[in-house]
Short mmCIF file of C-alpha atoms in Angstrom, two decimals:
data_model
loop_
_atom_site.label_atom_id
_atom_site.label_comp_id
_atom_site.label_asym_id
_atom_site.label_seq_id
_atom_site.Cartn_x
_atom_site.Cartn_y
_atom_site.Cartn_z
CA MET A 1 80.28 81.04 -27.79
CA ALA A 2 77.80 83.49 -26.61
CA ASP A 3 79.74 86.50 -27.82
CA ASP A 4 79.87 84.51 -31.21
CA ILE A 5 75.85 83.77 -30.88
CA TRP A 6 74.64 86.35 -33.39
CA SER A 7 77.81 86.35 -35.67
CA LYS A 8 76.99 82.89 -36.16
CA ALA A 9 73.12 83.45 -37.02
CA LEU A 10 73.94 86.05 -39.43
CA SER A 11 75.92 83.23 -41.38
CA ILE A 12 73.11 80.94 -41.27
CA LEU A 13 70.38 84.42 -41.98
CA LYS A 14 72.60 84.94 -45.34
CA ALA A 15 72.49 82.00 -46.51
CA ASP A 16 68.64 81.15 -46.21
CA PRO A 17 66.90 81.94 -49.68
CA LYS A 18 63.84 82.85 -47.74
CA ILE A 19 65.73 86.35 -46.67
CA ASP A 20 65.43 89.15 -49.58
CA SER A 21 68.88 90.07 -49.66
CA VAL A 22 68.10 93.27 -49.29
CA ILE A 23 66.90 92.81 -45.93
CA TYR A 24 69.53 90.92 -45.12
CA GLU A 25 72.47 93.60 -45.50
CA SER A 26 70.45 96.96 -45.09
CA ILE A 27 69.00 95.75 -41.60
CA LEU A 28 70.18 92.48 -40.32
CA CYS A 29 73.87 92.92 -40.67
CA LYS A 30 73.65 96.08 -39.22
CA MET A 31 72.25 94.21 -36.15
CA LYS A 32 74.51 93.64 -32.57
CA GLN A 33 74.20 91.59 -29.79
CA VAL A 34 73.85 93.70 -26.81
CA ASN A 35 72.86 90.87 -23.85
CA HIS A 36 72.62 87.46 -23.47
CA ASP A 37 70.68 85.06 -21.03
CA PRO A 38 72.61 81.45 -21.18
CA ASP A 39 68.62 80.68 -19.89
CA GLY A 40 68.04 81.04 -23.12
CA THR A 41 67.17 85.11 -23.93
CA ILE A 42 69.26 86.77 -26.46
CA ILE A 43 68.34 90.85 -26.85
CA LEU A 44 69.93 92.85 -29.76
CA SER A 45 69.58 96.05 -31.08
CA CYS A 46 68.48 97.62 -34.28
CA ARG A 47 69.46 100.67 -35.91
CA ASP A 48 66.09 102.27 -36.14
CA GLU A 49 62.78 102.15 -35.25
CA TYR A 50 61.89 101.15 -38.91
CA SER A 51 64.22 98.66 -39.09
CA MET A 52 62.85 97.22 -35.50
CA SER A 53 59.34 96.93 -36.87
CA VAL A 54 60.67 94.74 -39.91
CA VAL A 55 62.66 92.55 -38.21
CA LYS A 56 59.76 91.97 -35.31
CA GLY A 57 57.50 90.91 -38.26
CA GLN A 58 56.42 87.34 -37.79
CA ASN A 59 58.43 85.74 -40.63
CA ILE A 60 61.76 87.36 -39.88
CA ASP A 61 61.52 87.21 -36.38
CA SER A 62 60.92 83.33 -36.49
CA TYR A 63 63.72 82.97 -39.16
CA ILE A 64 66.42 84.16 -36.74
CA LYS A 65 65.12 81.93 -33.71
CA GLY A 66 65.52 79.09 -36.55
CA ALA A 67 68.58 80.00 -36.95
CA LEU A 68 70.00 80.08 -32.78
CA ARG A 69 68.08 77.00 -32.66
CA LEU A 70 70.40 75.28 -35.17
CA ILE A 71 73.42 76.96 -33.51
CA THR A 72 72.65 76.16 -30.15
CA GLU A 73 70.15 73.90 -29.84
CA LYS A 74 67.91 75.81 -27.53
CA ASN A 75 64.49 77.81 -28.29
CA TYR A 76 65.50 81.39 -27.90
CA SER A 77 63.41 84.26 -26.97
CA VAL A 78 64.60 87.21 -28.52
CA ASN A 79 63.55 91.10 -27.56
CA TYR A 80 64.82 93.92 -29.84
CA VAL A 81 66.24 97.58 -28.97
CA GLU A 82 67.08 100.54 -30.82
CA GLU A 83 70.46 100.90 -31.28
CA GLY A 84 72.09 103.24 -27.83
CA ASN A 85 68.53 102.94 -25.96
CA GLU A 86 69.81 101.52 -22.66
CA PRO A 87 66.91 102.67 -20.75
CA ALA A 88 64.86 100.45 -23.28
CA LEU A 89 67.05 97.25 -22.74
CA ILE A 90 66.61 97.51 -18.78
CA THR A 91 62.68 98.08 -19.45
CA THR A 92 62.61 95.13 -22.08
CA THR A 93 64.49 92.21 -20.17
CA VAL A 94 62.64 92.92 -16.89
CA ALA A 95 59.39 92.80 -19.11
CA GLN A 96 60.48 89.75 -20.59
CA LYS A 97 61.14 87.81 -17.02
CA LYS A 98 57.22 89.72 -15.91
CA VAL A 99 55.94 87.55 -19.45
CA MET A 100 57.36 84.49 -18.57
CA ALA A 101 56.20 83.91 -14.68
CA LYS A 102 52.93 85.94 -15.72
CA SER A 103 52.43 83.49 -18.61
CA PHE A 104 52.96 80.58 -16.74
CA SER A 105 50.73 81.62 -13.69
CA ALA A 106 47.90 83.17 -16.24
CA THR A 107 47.44 78.89 -17.91
CA GLU A 108 47.93 76.82 -14.18
CA ARG A 109 46.34 74.49 -16.48
CA ILE A 110 49.54 74.15 -18.88
CA THR A 111 51.84 73.00 -16.43
CA SER A 112 54.67 70.62 -16.14
CA GLU A 113 52.91 67.33 -15.78
CA PHE A 114 51.91 67.28 -19.10
CA THR A 115 55.58 67.43 -21.47
CA PHE A 116 57.01 66.28 -24.19
CA GLU A 117 59.76 64.82 -21.70
CA ASN A 118 57.73 62.97 -19.92
CA PHE A 119 55.27 61.72 -22.59
CA ILE A 120 56.01 57.79 -23.61
CA VAL A 121 56.58 57.38 -26.83
CA GLY A 122 55.69 53.73 -28.84
CA ASP A 123 54.25 52.40 -31.97
CA CYS A 124 51.10 53.02 -31.16
CA ASN A 125 51.96 57.19 -30.69
CA ARG A 126 54.49 57.77 -32.55
CA PHE A 127 53.44 59.54 -35.42
CA ALA A 128 50.99 61.64 -33.41
CA HIS A 129 53.77 62.91 -30.50
CA ALA A 130 56.13 63.70 -33.77
CA SER A 131 53.22 66.18 -35.44
CA ALA A 132 52.38 67.57 -31.97
CA ILE A 133 56.37 68.49 -31.80
CA SER A 134 56.21 70.25 -35.00
CA VAL A 135 53.32 72.25 -34.55
CA ALA A 136 54.33 73.17 -31.17
CA THR A 137 57.38 74.70 -32.93
CA HIS A 138 55.69 76.05 -35.53
CA PRO A 139 52.18 76.96 -33.71
CA GLY A 140 49.87 78.64 -36.84
CA SER A 141 51.47 76.78 -39.71
CA THR A 142 48.79 76.79 -43.03
CA GLN A 143 49.94 72.83 -42.94
CA ARG A 144 49.58 72.22 -39.46
CA ASN A 145 46.04 73.92 -38.77
CA PRO A 146 44.27 71.83 -36.84
CA LEU A 147 45.83 69.31 -35.30
CA TYR A 148 42.82 66.80 -34.78
CA LEU A 149 44.04 63.82 -31.60
CA TRP A 150 41.88 61.21 -31.70
CA GLY A 151 41.47 57.86 -30.22
CA ASN A 152 39.42 55.92 -27.19
CA SER A 153 39.46 57.48 -23.68
CA GLY A 154 42.94 56.97 -21.92
CA LEU A 155 45.46 57.02 -24.20
CA GLY A 156 47.23 60.08 -24.30
CA LYS A 157 45.52 62.88 -26.51
CA THR A 158 45.08 65.27 -23.56
CA HIS A 159 48.69 64.76 -22.52
CA LEU A 160 50.05 65.25 -25.78
CA MET A 161 47.52 68.29 -26.20
CA LYS A 162 48.56 69.83 -22.94
CA ALA A 163 52.13 69.54 -23.95
CA VAL A 164 52.06 71.32 -26.92
CA GLY A 165 50.51 74.15 -24.89
CA TYR A 166 53.42 73.61 -22.56
CA ARG A 167 55.89 73.90 -25.32
CA ILE A 168 54.33 76.61 -26.57
CA LYS A 169 54.72 78.87 -23.48
CA GLU A 170 58.28 77.70 -23.58
CA ASN A 171 59.34 78.82 -26.85
CA TYR A 172 56.65 81.90 -27.51
CA PRO A 173 55.91 83.65 -23.99
CA GLU A 174 54.35 86.67 -25.19
CA LYS A 175 52.12 84.13 -26.79
CA THR A 176 48.51 83.45 -24.88
CA VAL A 177 47.37 79.92 -24.08
CA LEU A 178 43.78 78.35 -23.42
CA TYR A 179 43.21 75.05 -22.60
CA THR A 180 39.70 74.01 -22.39
CA THR A 181 36.99 71.22 -22.67
CA CYS A 182 34.43 71.54 -25.52
CA GLU A 183 31.75 70.83 -22.23
CA GLU A 184 33.37 74.03 -20.95
CA PHE A 185 32.93 76.04 -24.30
CA THR A 186 29.31 74.98 -24.64
CA ASN A 187 28.52 75.92 -21.29
CA ALA A 188 30.48 79.45 -21.00
CA PHE A 189 28.38 80.04 -24.47
CA VAL A 190 25.30 79.22 -22.56
CA ALA A 191 25.97 81.63 -20.30
CA CYS A 192 27.03 84.56 -22.32
CA MET A 193 23.05 83.54 -24.48
CA ASN A 194 21.71 84.22 -20.81
CA ASN A 195 23.29 87.73 -19.93
CA SER A 196 23.66 88.65 -23.79
CA SER A 197 27.58 89.25 -22.94
CA TYR A 198 28.69 87.92 -26.44
CA GLU A 199 31.60 90.35 -26.63
CA SER A 200 33.35 89.13 -23.42
CA PHE A 201 32.86 85.82 -24.47
CA ARG A 202 33.93 86.27 -27.70
CA ASN A 203 36.98 88.40 -26.48
CA LYS A 204 38.06 85.23 -24.39
CA TYR A 205 38.32 82.38 -27.05
CA ARG A 206 38.98 84.22 -30.25
CA THR A 207 42.07 86.36 -28.98
CA VAL A 208 44.12 83.46 -27.71
CA ASP A 209 47.20 82.48 -29.65
CA VAL A 210 46.40 78.51 -29.42
CA LEU A 211 43.24 77.17 -28.43
CA LEU A 212 43.42 73.44 -26.95
CA ILE A 213 39.91 72.10 -27.22
CA ASP A 214 39.07 68.55 -25.53
CA ASP A 215 36.71 66.49 -26.01
CA ILE A 216 34.77 67.88 -29.68
CA GLN A 217 32.48 65.60 -30.06
CA PHE A 218 30.54 67.04 -27.20
CA LEU A 219 29.30 69.39 -30.02
CA ILE A 220 27.06 66.77 -31.37
CA GLY A 221 23.15 67.70 -30.83
CA LYS A 222 24.01 71.03 -30.16
CA GLU A 223 23.26 73.12 -33.28
CA GLY A 224 23.75 76.68 -31.54
CA THR A 225 27.37 76.48 -30.05
CA GLN A 226 28.51 74.22 -33.40
CA THR A 227 27.71 77.36 -35.26
CA GLU A 228 29.67 79.54 -32.52
CA PHE A 229 32.24 77.19 -32.21
CA PHE A 230 32.66 76.97 -36.40
CA ASN A 231 32.79 81.07 -36.45
CA THR A 232 36.12 80.81 -33.40
CA PHE A 233 37.59 78.28 -35.41
CA GLU A 234 37.50 80.82 -38.75
CA ALA A 235 38.30 83.72 -36.80
CA LEU A 236 41.53 81.97 -34.90
CA ILE A 237 42.39 79.67 -38.05
CA THR A 238 42.32 83.11 -40.48
CA SER A 239 44.35 84.87 -37.97
CA GLY A 240 47.42 82.44 -38.25
CA LYS A 241 46.34 81.37 -34.41
CA GLN A 242 46.86 77.32 -33.97
CA ILE A 243 44.16 74.99 -33.10
CA VAL A 244 44.54 71.84 -31.31
CA ILE A 245 41.52 69.52 -30.84
CA THR A 246 41.11 66.12 -29.51
CA SER A 247 37.78 63.37 -30.09
CA ASP A 248 37.31 60.09 -29.40
CA LYS A 249 36.70 59.42 -33.32
CA ALA A 250 37.95 60.40 -36.67
CA PRO A 251 36.30 63.60 -38.20
CA LYS A 252 34.88 61.34 -40.91
CA ASN A 253 32.91 59.46 -38.10
CA LEU A 254 31.04 62.56 -36.51
CA THR A 255 28.43 62.24 -38.67
CA GLU A 256 25.95 63.95 -36.63
CA LEU A 257 28.46 67.05 -36.48
CA ASP A 258 28.15 70.04 -39.00
CA ASN A 259 29.73 69.10 -42.14
CA ARG A 260 31.24 72.50 -42.31
CA LEU A 261 33.56 71.18 -39.03
CA THR A 262 34.29 68.28 -40.34
CA SER A 263 35.69 69.44 -43.50
CA ARG A 264 37.64 71.98 -41.39
CA PHE A 265 39.09 69.66 -39.32
CA GLN A 266 40.46 67.26 -41.81
CA SER A 267 42.76 70.12 -43.63
CA GLY A 268 45.04 70.19 -40.98
CA ILE A 269 46.79 66.82 -39.42
CA LEU A 270 44.58 64.02 -38.23
CA MET A 271 46.54 61.96 -36.31
CA ASP A 272 44.83 58.46 -34.32
CA ILE A 273 46.49 57.05 -31.04
CA GLN A 274 46.02 53.59 -30.19
CA PRO A 275 46.07 51.77 -26.95
CA PRO A 276 49.61 50.91 -26.35
CA ASP A 277 51.40 47.61 -27.02
CA PHE A 278 53.69 45.62 -24.53
CA GLU A 279 56.54 47.63 -24.88
CA THR A 280 54.81 51.21 -24.36
CA ARG A 281 52.70 49.82 -21.64
CA LYS A 282 56.05 48.35 -19.99
CA ALA A 283 58.09 51.63 -20.74
CA ILE A 284 55.40 53.75 -19.04
CA PHE A 285 55.20 51.32 -16.32
CA ILE A 286 59.32 51.14 -15.54
CA SER A 287 59.14 55.09 -15.83
CA LYS A 288 56.56 55.35 -12.78
CA LEU A 289 58.50 52.80 -10.81
CA GLU A 290 61.48 54.91 -11.50
CA HIS A 291 59.86 58.31 -10.58
CA ASP A 292 58.66 56.38 -7.51
CA ASN A 293 62.08 54.55 -6.60
CA ILE A 294 60.01 51.11 -5.95
CA VAL A 295 61.89 48.18 -7.28
CA LEU A 296 59.74 44.93 -8.69
CA SER A 297 60.65 41.62 -10.22
CA ASP A 298 60.82 41.88 -14.07
CA ASP A 299 57.79 38.63 -13.67
CA ILE A 300 55.78 41.32 -11.68
CA ILE A 301 56.51 44.15 -14.26
CA ASN A 302 55.42 41.76 -16.92
CA TYR A 303 52.60 40.01 -15.79
CA VAL A 304 51.39 43.52 -15.42
CA CYS A 305 51.59 45.02 -18.77
CA GLU A 306 51.25 41.76 -20.63
CA ASN A 307 47.41 42.07 -19.07
CA VAL A 308 46.48 45.47 -18.58
CA THR A 309 45.99 46.24 -22.20
CA ARG A 310 43.30 48.44 -23.03
CA ASN A 311 44.44 51.97 -22.45
CA VAL A 312 47.35 54.12 -20.32
CA ARG A 313 44.18 55.10 -17.55
CA GLU A 314 43.93 51.50 -16.92
CA LEU A 315 47.67 50.98 -16.17
CA ASN A 316 47.74 54.10 -14.14
CA GLY A 317 45.22 52.64 -12.14
CA ALA A 318 46.83 49.11 -12.06
CA TYR A 319 50.41 51.04 -10.96
CA ASN A 320 48.14 52.72 -8.20
CA MET A 321 47.29 49.43 -6.51
CA VAL A 322 50.51 48.21 -7.07
CA SER A 323 52.67 50.73 -5.71
CA ALA A 324 50.00 51.12 -2.34
CA CYS A 325 50.83 47.46 -1.76
CA TYR A 326 54.21 47.45 -2.19
CA ALA A 327 53.89 50.77 0.79
CA LEU A 328 51.95 48.36 3.10
CA MET A 329 53.87 45.34 2.63
CA ASN A 330 57.04 47.69 3.12
CA GLY A 331 58.40 46.19 -0.61
CA ASN A 332 58.31 43.25 0.17
CA LEU A 333 55.71 42.42 -2.53
CA THR A 334 55.19 38.98 -4.02
CA PHE A 335 53.78 38.01 -7.50
CA GLU A 336 50.91 35.93 -6.34
CA GLU A 337 49.70 39.33 -4.32
CA VAL A 338 49.95 41.07 -7.41
CA GLU A 339 47.93 38.62 -9.01
CA GLN A 340 45.47 38.41 -6.39
CA ARG A 341 45.13 42.22 -6.16
CA LEU A 342 44.72 42.71 -9.83
CA GLN A 343 41.84 40.66 -10.58
CA SER A 344 39.40 43.78 -11.03
CA PHE A 345 41.57 44.81 -13.68
CA ILE A 346 42.37 41.97 -15.22
CA SER A 347 41.67 38.25 -16.18
CA PRO A 348 44.64 36.29 -16.81
CA GLY A 349 44.29 33.19 -18.39
CA LYS A 350 41.26 33.85 -20.48
CA THR A 351 40.86 33.94 -23.77
CA LYS A 352 37.91 35.75 -25.38
CA LYS A 353 35.36 33.62 -27.61
CA LEU A 354 35.93 35.38 -30.71
CA THR A 355 31.89 35.75 -32.23
CA PRO A 356 30.38 37.70 -35.25
CA GLU A 357 28.56 39.76 -33.08
CA ILE A 358 32.09 40.66 -31.16
CA VAL A 359 32.70 42.08 -34.52
CA ILE A 360 29.58 43.84 -35.16
CA GLU A 361 29.80 45.35 -31.62
CA ALA A 362 32.77 46.90 -32.41
CA VAL A 363 32.64 48.04 -36.22
CA SER A 364 29.70 49.84 -34.17
CA HIS A 365 31.63 51.58 -32.11
CA TYR A 366 34.10 52.32 -34.39
CA TYR A 367 31.92 53.94 -36.72
CA ASP A 368 29.30 55.20 -34.61
CA ILE A 369 26.71 53.27 -36.79
CA THR A 370 23.82 50.76 -35.24
CA PRO A 371 24.49 47.09 -35.39
CA GLU A 372 20.55 47.67 -36.71
CA LYS A 373 21.48 49.73 -39.42
CA MET A 374 24.32 47.29 -40.55
CA MET A 375 21.80 44.48 -40.93
CA SER A 376 19.24 46.62 -42.79
CA LYS A 377 19.51 46.95 -46.53
CA LEU A 378 20.53 51.12 -46.49
CA ARG A 379 22.69 51.94 -48.86
CA ASN A 380 24.24 54.76 -47.23
CA ALA A 381 27.52 55.12 -48.32
CA GLU A 382 28.84 54.82 -45.03
CA ILE A 383 26.75 52.14 -44.01
CA VAL A 384 28.01 50.07 -46.70
CA ASP A 385 31.33 50.51 -45.78
CA ALA A 386 30.77 49.55 -42.02
CA ARG A 387 28.95 46.60 -43.42
CA ASN A 388 31.77 45.54 -45.07
CA VAL A 389 34.60 45.95 -42.97
CA ALA A 390 32.55 43.96 -40.39
CA MET A 391 32.05 40.89 -43.04
CA TYR A 392 35.67 41.21 -44.18
CA ILE A 393 36.68 41.40 -40.45
CA CYS A 394 34.64 38.05 -39.88
CA ARG A 395 36.22 36.47 -43.32
CA ASP A 396 39.28 37.17 -41.97
CA LEU A 397 40.07 37.03 -38.13
CA LEU A 398 37.15 34.54 -37.58
CA GLU A 399 37.60 32.30 -40.93
CA MET A 400 33.76 32.23 -41.60
CA GLN A 401 32.66 31.07 -45.19
CA TYR A 402 30.65 33.85 -47.32
CA GLU A 403 27.65 32.18 -46.81
CA LYS A 404 27.86 32.00 -43.09
CA ILE A 405 28.66 35.28 -43.10
CA GLY A 406 25.72 36.49 -45.30
CA ALA A 407 23.31 34.97 -43.23
CA CYS A 408 24.69 36.97 -39.69
CA PHE A 409 24.32 39.78 -42.11
CA GLY A 410 20.50 39.57 -42.48
CA GLY A 411 20.60 36.99 -44.78
CA ARG A 412 22.91 38.36 -47.69
CA LYS A 413 23.64 36.35 -51.19
CA HIS A 414 27.37 35.09 -51.11
CA THR A 415 28.35 36.66 -53.73
CA THR A 416 27.23 40.12 -52.39
CA VAL A 417 29.72 38.89 -49.10
CA MET A 418 32.32 37.93 -51.84
CA ASN A 419 32.08 41.52 -53.55
CA GLY A 420 32.01 43.68 -50.11
CA CYS A 421 35.33 42.00 -49.26
CA ASN A 422 36.71 42.55 -52.70
CA ASN A 423 35.97 46.76 -52.79
CA ILE A 424 37.30 46.60 -48.98
CA ASP A 425 40.86 45.16 -50.53
CA LYS A 426 41.11 48.26 -53.12
CA ASN A 427 40.38 50.83 -50.23
CA ASP A 428 43.09 51.67 -48.07
CA SER A 429 41.75 54.03 -45.99
CA LEU A 430 39.23 50.95 -44.90
CA LEU A 431 42.25 48.92 -44.67
CA LYS A 432 44.13 50.73 -41.90
CA ASP A 433 40.33 50.87 -40.09
CA ILE A 434 40.47 47.43 -40.09
CA GLU A 435 43.64 46.98 -38.76
CA ILE A 436 42.90 49.27 -35.67
CA ILE A 437 39.74 47.56 -35.26
CA LYS A 438 41.30 44.05 -35.21
CA ARG A 439 43.72 45.44 -32.55
CA ARG A 440 41.20 46.67 -30.43
CA ILE A 441 39.46 43.50 -30.78
CA VAL A 442 42.31 40.95 -29.57
CA GLU A 443 42.96 43.00 -26.79
#
């Protein structure tokens, strides 16, 4: 099959409407396969320097890699040499291996610990996972830039972000990938201000091919850093570089952040990650058991996964507790022992009594708007929306009458509450927010 790879790729390229027929006839079909590594590297020869410069262009190179991927179901690294230039062929092959080794060692925070392969997919994160793979496959694409992942702490945002970086380093070893937290970015900027070393700071963050930045909400209240990040963001996007961002809130809810930034964040792909449902929690738990060769009864597994519900981080803590007990008891772990040990993680058998105060607190946290503002007479659009959402949930989840809801929200008339709920029914975006808030309340 190795000898036929390039000829098969040519048949795909010839039929590709995105490739100019002149380029195909004068350059592509004249190229030859001169070396093939089954691990995923192929070297192609071009007739002359000009042909090689055309092929190395971003678009043609990506089309070639795409055709190879269709044939082999692998992400090939492609090198090009001038026809007959054997020294260059040897140098290129050696250099490629060095780049591969260097790229992974230089980005030690992008490791095989966080990959797409060991990320458990469920309904709570399916679309975010698919979007992350799409970005990793085509980094820098205008339609996918930036990728903005948001959700509560411990749901896997950082895992997905690092998986993007790892896959890009596999597919494009020549690309530089930088992972950082927003706090680290801020500290680096403050240090460069103190030392007047702006050039080295900007060289670090603006010359990468992929920037992965965690917890963007840390920029709130830091006007100087916000301006610097905005300029960094613009420089990278303009150059066709990929940016991946995580946050605990959707951009529209980062109301204290510069509007220029939040509007830019919304120009790419926005994906929220929800708390894992039971099936996803169980899949995560079982994968950990299998990794450590631990065998537990279904009763124990179901008990843990039914009661530890908030996030993956909490589930990991429960697993660590269970696995430690399993080792101490030489594998003779009983249901009663697990029940006793996990009391700090769960409150089994207790049903949380829902109240308007719980609803208001949940809505307040989701929109980052204080309960006092929701109770007030302020008519700002974001406050009105949050107030209407809270009233709507009180009506549907608590089955409260309009008069009682109005009394809980600053003595509003029942007609005001009714109109607010009716307006929600016409707003698909707010209805989606309500479903998210409801799930968080009941869990």
